[in-house]
Short mmCIF file of C-alpha atoms in Angstrom, two decimals:
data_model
loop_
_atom_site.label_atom_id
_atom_site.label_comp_id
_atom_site.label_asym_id
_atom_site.label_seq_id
_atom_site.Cartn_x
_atom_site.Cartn_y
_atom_site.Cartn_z
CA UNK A 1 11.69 13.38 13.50
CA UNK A 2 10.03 10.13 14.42
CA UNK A 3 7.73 11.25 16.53
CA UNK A 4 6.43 13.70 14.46
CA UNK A 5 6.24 11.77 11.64
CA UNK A 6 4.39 8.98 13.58
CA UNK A 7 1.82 11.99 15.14
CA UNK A 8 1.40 13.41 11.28
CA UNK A 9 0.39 9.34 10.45
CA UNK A 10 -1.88 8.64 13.00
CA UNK A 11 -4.11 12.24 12.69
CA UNK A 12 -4.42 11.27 9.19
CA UNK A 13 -5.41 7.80 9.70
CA UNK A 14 -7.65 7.82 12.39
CA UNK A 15 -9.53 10.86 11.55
CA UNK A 16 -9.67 9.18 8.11
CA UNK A 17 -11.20 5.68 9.84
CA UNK A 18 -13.32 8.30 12.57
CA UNK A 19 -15.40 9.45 9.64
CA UNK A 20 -16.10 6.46 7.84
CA UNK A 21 -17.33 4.91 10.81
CA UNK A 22 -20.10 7.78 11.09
CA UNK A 23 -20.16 7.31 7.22
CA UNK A 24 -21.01 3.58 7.30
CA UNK A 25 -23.81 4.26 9.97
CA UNK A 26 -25.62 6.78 7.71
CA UNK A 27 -25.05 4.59 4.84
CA UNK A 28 -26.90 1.34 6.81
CA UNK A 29 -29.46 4.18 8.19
CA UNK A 30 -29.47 5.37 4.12
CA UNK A 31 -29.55 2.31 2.14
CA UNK A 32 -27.90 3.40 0.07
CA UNK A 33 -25.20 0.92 -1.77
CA UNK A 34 -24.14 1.21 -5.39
CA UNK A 35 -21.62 -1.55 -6.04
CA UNK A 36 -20.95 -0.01 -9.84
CA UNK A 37 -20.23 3.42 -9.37
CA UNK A 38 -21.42 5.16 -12.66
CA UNK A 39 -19.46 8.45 -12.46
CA UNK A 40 -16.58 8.26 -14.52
CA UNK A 41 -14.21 11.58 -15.09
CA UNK A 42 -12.01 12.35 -17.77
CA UNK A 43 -9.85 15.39 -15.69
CA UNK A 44 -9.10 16.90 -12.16
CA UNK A 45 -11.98 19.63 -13.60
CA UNK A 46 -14.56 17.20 -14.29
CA UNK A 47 -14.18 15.28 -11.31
CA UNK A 48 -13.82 18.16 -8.60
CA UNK A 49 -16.87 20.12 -10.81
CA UNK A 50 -19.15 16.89 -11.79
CA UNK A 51 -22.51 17.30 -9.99
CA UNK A 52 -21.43 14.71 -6.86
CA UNK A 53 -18.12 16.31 -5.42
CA UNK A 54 -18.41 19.53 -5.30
CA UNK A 55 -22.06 19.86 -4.66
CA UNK A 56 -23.03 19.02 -1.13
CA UNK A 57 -24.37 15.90 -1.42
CA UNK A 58 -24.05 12.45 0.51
CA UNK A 59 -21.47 10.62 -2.26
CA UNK A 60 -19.22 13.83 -1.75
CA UNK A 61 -18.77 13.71 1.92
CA UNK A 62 -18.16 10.01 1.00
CA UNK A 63 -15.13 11.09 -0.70
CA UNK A 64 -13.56 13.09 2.32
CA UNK A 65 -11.99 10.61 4.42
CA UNK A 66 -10.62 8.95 1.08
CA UNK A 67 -9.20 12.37 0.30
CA UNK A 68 -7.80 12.77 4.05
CA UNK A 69 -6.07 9.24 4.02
CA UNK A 70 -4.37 9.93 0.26
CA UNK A 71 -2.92 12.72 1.98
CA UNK A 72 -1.50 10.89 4.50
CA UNK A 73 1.60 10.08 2.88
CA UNK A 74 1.82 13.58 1.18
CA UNK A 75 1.71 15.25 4.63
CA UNK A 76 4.85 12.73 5.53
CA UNK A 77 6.58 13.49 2.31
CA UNK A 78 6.33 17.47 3.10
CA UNK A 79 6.88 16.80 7.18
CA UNK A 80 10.53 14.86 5.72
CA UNK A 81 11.74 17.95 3.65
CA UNK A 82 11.26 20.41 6.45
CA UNK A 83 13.30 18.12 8.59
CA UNK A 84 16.30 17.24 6.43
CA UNK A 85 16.14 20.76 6.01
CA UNK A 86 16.21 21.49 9.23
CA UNK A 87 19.06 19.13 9.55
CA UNK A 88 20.81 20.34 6.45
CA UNK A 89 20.82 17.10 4.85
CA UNK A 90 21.03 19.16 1.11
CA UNK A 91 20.93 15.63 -0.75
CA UNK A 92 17.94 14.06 0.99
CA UNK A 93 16.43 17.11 0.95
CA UNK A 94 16.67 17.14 -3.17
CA UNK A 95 15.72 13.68 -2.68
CA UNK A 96 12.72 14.38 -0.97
CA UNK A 97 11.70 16.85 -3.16
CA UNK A 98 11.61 14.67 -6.40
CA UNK A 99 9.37 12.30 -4.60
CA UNK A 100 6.72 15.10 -3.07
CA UNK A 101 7.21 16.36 -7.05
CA UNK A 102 6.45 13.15 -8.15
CA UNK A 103 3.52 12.82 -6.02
CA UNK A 104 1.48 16.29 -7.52
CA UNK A 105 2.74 14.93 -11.13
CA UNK A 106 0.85 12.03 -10.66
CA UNK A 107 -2.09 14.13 -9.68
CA UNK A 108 -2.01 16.57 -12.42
CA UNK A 109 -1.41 13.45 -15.35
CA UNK A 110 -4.69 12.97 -15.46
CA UNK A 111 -5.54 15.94 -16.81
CA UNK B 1 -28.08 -2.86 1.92
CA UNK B 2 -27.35 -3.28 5.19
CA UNK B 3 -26.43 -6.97 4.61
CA UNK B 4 -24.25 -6.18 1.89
CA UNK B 5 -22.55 -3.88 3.89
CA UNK B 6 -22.24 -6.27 6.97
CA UNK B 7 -21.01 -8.83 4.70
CA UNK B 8 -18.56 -6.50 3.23
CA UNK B 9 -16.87 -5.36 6.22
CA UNK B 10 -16.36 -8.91 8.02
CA UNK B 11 -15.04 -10.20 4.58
CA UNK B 12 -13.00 -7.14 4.87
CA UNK B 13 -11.96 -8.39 8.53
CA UNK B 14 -10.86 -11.61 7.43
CA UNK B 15 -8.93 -10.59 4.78
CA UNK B 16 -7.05 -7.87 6.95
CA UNK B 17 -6.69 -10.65 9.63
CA UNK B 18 -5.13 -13.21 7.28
CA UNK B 19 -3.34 -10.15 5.24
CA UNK B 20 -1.49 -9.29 8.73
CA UNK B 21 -1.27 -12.42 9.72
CA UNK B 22 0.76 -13.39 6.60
CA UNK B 23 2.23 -10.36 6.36
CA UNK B 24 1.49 -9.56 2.97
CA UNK B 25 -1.34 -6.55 3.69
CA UNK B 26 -4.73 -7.20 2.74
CA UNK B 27 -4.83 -5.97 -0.92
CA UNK B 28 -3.84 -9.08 -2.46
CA UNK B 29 -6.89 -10.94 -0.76
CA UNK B 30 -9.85 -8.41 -0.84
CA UNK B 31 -9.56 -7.92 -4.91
CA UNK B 32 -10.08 -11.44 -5.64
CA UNK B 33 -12.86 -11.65 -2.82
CA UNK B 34 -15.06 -8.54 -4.22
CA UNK B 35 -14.59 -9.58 -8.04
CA UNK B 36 -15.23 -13.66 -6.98
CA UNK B 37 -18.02 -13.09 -4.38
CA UNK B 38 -19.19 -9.49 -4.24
CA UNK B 39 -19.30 -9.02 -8.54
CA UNK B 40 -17.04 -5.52 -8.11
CA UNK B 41 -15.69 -5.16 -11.48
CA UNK B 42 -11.95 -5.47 -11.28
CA UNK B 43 -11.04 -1.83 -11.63
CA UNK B 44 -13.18 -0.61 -8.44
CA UNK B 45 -11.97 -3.59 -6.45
CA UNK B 46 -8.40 -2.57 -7.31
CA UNK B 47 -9.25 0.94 -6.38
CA UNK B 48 -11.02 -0.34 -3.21
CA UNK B 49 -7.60 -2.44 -2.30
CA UNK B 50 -5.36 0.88 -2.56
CA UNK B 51 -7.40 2.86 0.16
CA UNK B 52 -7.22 0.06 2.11
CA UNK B 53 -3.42 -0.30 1.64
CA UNK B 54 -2.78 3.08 2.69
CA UNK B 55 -4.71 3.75 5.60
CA UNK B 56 -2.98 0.06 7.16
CA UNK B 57 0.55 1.11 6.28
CA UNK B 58 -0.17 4.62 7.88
CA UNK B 59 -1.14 2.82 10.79
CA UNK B 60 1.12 0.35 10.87
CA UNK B 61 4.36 2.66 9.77
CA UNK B 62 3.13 5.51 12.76
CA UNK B 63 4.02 2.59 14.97
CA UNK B 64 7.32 1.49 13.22
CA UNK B 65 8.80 4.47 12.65
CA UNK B 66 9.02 5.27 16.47
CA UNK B 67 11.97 2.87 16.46
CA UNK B 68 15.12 3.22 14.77
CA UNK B 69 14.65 0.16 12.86
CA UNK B 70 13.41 2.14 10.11
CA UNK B 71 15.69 3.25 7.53
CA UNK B 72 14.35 6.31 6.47
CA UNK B 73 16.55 7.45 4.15
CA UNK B 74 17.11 3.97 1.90
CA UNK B 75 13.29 4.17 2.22
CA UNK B 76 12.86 7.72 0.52
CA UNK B 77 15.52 7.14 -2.13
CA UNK B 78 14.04 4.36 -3.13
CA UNK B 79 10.14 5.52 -3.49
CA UNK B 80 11.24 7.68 -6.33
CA UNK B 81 11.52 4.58 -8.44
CA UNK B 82 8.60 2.71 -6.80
CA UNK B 83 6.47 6.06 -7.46
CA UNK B 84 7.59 5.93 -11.30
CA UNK B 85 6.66 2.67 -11.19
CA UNK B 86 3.22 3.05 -9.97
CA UNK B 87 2.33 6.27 -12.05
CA UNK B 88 3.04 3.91 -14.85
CA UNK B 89 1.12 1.23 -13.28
CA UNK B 90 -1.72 3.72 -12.91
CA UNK B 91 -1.61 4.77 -16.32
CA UNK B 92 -1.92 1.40 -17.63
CA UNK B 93 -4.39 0.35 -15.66
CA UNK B 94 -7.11 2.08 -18.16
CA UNK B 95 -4.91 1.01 -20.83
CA UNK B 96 -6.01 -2.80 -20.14
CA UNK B 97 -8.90 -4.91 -20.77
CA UNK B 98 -10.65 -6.13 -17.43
CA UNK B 99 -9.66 -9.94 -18.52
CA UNK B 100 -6.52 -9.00 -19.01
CA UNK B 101 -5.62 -7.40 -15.19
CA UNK B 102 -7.56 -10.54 -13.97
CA UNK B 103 -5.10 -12.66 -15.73
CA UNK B 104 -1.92 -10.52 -14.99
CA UNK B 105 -3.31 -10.45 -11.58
CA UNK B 106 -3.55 -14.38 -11.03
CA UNK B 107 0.08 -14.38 -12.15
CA UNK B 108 1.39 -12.05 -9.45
CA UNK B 109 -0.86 -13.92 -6.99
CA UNK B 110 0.65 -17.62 -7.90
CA UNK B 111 4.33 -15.65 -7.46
CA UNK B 112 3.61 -13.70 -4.36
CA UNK B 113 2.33 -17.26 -2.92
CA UNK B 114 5.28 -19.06 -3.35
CA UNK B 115 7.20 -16.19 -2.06
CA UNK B 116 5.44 -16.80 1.07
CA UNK B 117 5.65 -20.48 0.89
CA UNK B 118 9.70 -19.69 0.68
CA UNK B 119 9.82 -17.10 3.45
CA UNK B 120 12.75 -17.44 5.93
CA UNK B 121 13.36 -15.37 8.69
CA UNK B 122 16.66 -14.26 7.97
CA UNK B 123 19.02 -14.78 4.81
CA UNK B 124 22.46 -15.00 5.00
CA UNK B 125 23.46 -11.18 5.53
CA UNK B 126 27.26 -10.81 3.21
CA UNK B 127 27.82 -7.07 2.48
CA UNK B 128 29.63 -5.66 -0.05
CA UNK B 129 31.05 -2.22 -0.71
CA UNK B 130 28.54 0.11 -2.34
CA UNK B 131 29.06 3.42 -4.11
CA UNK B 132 25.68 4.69 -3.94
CA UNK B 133 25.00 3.67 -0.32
CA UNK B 134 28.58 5.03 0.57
CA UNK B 135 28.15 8.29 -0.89
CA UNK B 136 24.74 8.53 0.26
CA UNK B 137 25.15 7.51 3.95
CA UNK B 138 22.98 4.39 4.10
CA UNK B 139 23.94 2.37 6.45
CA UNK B 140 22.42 2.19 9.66
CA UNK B 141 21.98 0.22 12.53
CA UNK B 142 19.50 -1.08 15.01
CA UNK B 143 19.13 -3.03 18.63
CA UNK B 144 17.31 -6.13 18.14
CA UNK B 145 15.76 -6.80 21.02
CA UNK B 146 15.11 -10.77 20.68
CA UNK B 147 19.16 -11.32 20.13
CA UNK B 148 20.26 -8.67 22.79
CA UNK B 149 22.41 -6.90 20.63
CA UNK B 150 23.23 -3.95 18.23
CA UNK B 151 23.13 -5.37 14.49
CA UNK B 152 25.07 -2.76 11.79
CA UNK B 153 24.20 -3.09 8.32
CA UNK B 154 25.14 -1.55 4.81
CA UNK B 155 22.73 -1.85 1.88
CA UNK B 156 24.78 -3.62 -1.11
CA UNK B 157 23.47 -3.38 -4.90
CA UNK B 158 21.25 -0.39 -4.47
CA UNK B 159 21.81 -0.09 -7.96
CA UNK B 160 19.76 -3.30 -8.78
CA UNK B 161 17.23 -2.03 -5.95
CA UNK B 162 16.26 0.73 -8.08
CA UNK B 163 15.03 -1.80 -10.39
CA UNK B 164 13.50 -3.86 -8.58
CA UNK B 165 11.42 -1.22 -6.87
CA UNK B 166 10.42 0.12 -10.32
CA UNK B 167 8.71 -3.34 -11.12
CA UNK B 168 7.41 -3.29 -7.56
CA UNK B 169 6.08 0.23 -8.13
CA UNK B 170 4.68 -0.71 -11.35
CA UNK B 171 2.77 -3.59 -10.35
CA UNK B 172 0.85 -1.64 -6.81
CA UNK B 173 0.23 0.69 -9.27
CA UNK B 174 -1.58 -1.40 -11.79
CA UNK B 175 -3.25 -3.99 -9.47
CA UNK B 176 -3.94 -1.95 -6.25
CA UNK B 177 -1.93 -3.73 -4.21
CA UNK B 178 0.74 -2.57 -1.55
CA UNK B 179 3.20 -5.20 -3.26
CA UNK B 180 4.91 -5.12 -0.18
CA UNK B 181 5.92 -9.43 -0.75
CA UNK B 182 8.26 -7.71 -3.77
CA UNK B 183 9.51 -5.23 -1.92
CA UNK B 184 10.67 -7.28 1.01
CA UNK B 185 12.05 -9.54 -1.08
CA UNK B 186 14.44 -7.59 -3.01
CA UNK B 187 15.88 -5.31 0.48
CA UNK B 188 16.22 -9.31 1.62
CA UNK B 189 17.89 -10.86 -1.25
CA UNK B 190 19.20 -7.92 -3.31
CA UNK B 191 20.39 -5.40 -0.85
CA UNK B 192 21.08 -7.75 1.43
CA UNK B 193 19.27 -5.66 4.53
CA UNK B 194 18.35 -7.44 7.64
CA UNK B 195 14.50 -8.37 7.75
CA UNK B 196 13.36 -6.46 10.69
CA UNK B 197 14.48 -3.49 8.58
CA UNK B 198 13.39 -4.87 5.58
CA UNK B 199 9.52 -5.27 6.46
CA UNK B 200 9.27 -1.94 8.43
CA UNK B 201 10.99 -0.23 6.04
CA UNK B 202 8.81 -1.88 2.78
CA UNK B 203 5.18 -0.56 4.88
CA UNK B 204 7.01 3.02 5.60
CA UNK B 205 7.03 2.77 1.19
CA UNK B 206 4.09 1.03 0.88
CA UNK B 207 1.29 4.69 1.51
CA UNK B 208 3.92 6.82 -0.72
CA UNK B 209 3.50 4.45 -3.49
CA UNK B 210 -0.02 3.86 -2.86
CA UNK B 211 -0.67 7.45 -2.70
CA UNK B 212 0.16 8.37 -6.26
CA UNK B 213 -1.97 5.69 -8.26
CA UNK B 214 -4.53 6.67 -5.77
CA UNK B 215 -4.28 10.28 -7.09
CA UNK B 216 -4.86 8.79 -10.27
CA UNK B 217 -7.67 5.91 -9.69
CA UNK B 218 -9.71 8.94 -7.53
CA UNK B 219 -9.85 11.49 -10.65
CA UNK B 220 -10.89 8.54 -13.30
CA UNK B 221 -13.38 7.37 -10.87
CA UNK B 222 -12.46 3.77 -10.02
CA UNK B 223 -12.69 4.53 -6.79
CA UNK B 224 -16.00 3.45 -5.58
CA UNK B 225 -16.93 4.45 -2.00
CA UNK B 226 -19.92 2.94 -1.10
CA UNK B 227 -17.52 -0.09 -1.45
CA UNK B 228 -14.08 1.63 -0.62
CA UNK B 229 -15.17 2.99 2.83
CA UNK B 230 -16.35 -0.30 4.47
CA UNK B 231 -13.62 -2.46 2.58
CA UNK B 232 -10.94 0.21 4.38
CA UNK B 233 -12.48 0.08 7.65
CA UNK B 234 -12.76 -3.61 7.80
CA UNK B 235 -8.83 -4.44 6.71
CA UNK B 236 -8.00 -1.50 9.09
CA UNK B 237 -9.70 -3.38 12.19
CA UNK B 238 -8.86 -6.71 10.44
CA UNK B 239 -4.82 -5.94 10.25
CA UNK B 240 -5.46 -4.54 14.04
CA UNK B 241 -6.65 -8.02 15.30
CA UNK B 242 -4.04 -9.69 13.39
CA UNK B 243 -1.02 -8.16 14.63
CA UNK B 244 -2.49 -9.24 18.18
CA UNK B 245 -3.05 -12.51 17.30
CA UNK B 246 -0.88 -15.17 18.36
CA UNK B 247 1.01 -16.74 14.92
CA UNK B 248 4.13 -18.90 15.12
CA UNK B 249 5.83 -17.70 12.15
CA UNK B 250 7.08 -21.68 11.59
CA UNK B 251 3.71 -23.01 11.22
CA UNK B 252 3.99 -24.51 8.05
CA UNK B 253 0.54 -26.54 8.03
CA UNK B 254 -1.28 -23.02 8.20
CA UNK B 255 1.39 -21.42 5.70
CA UNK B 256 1.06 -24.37 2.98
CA UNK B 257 -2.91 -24.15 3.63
CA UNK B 258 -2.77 -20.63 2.46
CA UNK B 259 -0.82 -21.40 -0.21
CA UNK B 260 -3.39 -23.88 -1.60
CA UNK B 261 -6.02 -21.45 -1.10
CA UNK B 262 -4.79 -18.78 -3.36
CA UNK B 263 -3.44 -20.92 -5.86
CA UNK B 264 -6.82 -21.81 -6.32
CA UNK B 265 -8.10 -18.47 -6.16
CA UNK B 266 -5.93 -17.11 -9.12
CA UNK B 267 -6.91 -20.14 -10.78
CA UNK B 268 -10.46 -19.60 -10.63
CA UNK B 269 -9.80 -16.13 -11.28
CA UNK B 270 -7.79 -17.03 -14.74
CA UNK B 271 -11.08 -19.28 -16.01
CA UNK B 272 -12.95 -16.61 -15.50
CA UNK B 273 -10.91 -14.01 -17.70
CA UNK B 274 -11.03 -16.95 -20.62
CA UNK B 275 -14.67 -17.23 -19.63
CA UNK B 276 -14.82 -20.77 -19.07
CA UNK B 277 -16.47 -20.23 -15.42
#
């Protein structure tokens, strides 16, 4: 289970930090800095539909490696129910699941 | 532009060096750096600090968790009430005034500092007999390498734990930090849980917890990344080169400089929300 869970972490992470990297060259090669970000959303719709995230556009594929390392700890969440499943742990695995459900609540709040 | 973004990832740096040198994560040090010096407002710099806080304690917690000092399942029982808490923190956080956060955030600055000023390396470990933990199966046991020997342990007041990781919860959530000084503290003085196991296990919380205010700061847009992605980068490198650093945990001289330092910080930070700077 450790292993696994420490493999799961470190895809996440460093593909995460591998992007931005490339990310903050373009940006110096770009210019392009806006310390008060002006888009404000109101709803999962309006910000996955607003004209700068779902459009192809250089502040969306900003938002990818933010969106890879939130998942992070969701991908560990779901990795830990398949294994106390797998080790029939029933009342982790209920345990487990009121966290990962806790996890898209908090996503869907918002909206 | 390019200068800003220079000077925003070797701030970043520093404050993941110091943050991992400390032990406390970087969060608590970058906000008050981009709202004092960089003139983020408060609510991006907090949404800045969570990133950050998650990518080093997925980093740092795919390197703990290889051991079996990790208690994994004291850790996931208890980020249901840390994740209430910082959905609620979350939610809050566009409840607030901007002068207000800065003030509540001085406050929990000034406590985590003297937390750190108290710090020992091990309490005085007394268990007693716990119904949850019993029924549950927490207890656990590790080999500590530095005393050559196999230490057993059995978490006490979990009970009281579940509080105390609410507040923790609630307070990453609102202030974008990995609160990681509260969390160690209570395994340590509540549940009476060794420290080894108490730090490892409090950055295995620390991305869960994270993760669902970040859900929430993402879709209201306080999450800025032309600031976010160098800030992360540079407490991700910063928190590497501290963990390699040499730091004798008894140097008090450095520790009580520190303290100093953000004392003043959360000072400066509280004039400002009464507008007197």
């Amino acid at each position: 289970m450790n292993i696994r869970l420490s493999n799961v972490l470190k895809i996440f992470t460093y593909l995460s930090i591998a992007i931005s990297i490339v990310l903050i060259f373009i940006m110096v090669l770009k210019g392009s800095v806006y310390t008060h970000f002006p888009y404000k959303y109101n709803s999962i719709e309006s910000f996955l539909y607003s004209n700068y995230i779902l459009h192809f556009n250089f502040t969306s594929i900003l938002f990818v490696p933010i969106i890879i390392i939130i998942l992070a700890p969701l991908a560990r969440v779901m990795l830990s129910i398949l294994e106390y499943i797998y080790e029939k742990n029933i009342k982790f695995v209920f345990i487990t699941l009121i966290v990962f459900s806790l996890l898209i609540i908090s996503l869907f709040l918002i909206s | 532009m390019e200068l800003f973004l220079i000077c925003l990832i070797f701030v970043s740096v520093i404050a993941g060096i110091i943050g991992s040198l400390f032990g406390i994560g970087g969060g608590i040090i970058i906000i008050p750096v981009l709202v004092l010096l960089f003139h983020v407002s408060i609510k991006e710099a907090i949404g800045a600090s969570i990133i950050s806080v998650i990518v080093t304690s997925s980093a740092a917690a795919s390197v703990y968790i290889k051991s079996d000092v990790v208690n994994f399942k004291l850790g996931m029982l208890l980020e249901i009430f840390t994740v209430l808490g910082a959905i609620t923190g979350a939610l809050l956080l566009g409840v607030f005034n901007p002068k207000v956060l800065l003030i509540i955030f001085s406050c929990v600055l000034i406590t985590s500092s003297f937390f750190i000023l108290a710090k020992k390396k091990n309490s005085n470990l007394h268990y007693e007999e716990d119904r949850i933990s019993k029924y549950l199966s927490l207890n656990s046991q590790y080999y500590d390498e530095s005393d050559n020997k196999i230490v057993k342990y059995q978490p006490s007041h979990v009970s009281y734990g579940f509080i105390s990781m609410y507040v923790a919860g609630l307070i990453s959530g609102l202030l974008g930090i990995g609160s990681g000084v509260f969390k160690v503290t209570s395994f340590d003085s509540i549940m009476k849980i060794p420290m080894k196991v108490s730090t490892t296990t409090s950055n295995f919380m620390i991305g869960v917890t994270a993760c669902a205010s970040a859900f929430i700061y993402l879709v209201r847009g306080y999450i800025n990344p032309y600031i976010t992605i160098p800030v992360a980068i540079g407490i991700f490198f910063g928190a590497i080169i501290g963990t390699k650093m040499l730091y004798k945990q008894h140097d008090n001289t450095l520790k009580h400089i520190f303290f100093v330092i953000l004392i003043a910080i959360a000072l400066e930070m509280i004039f400002r929300a009464f507008g007197i700077l």
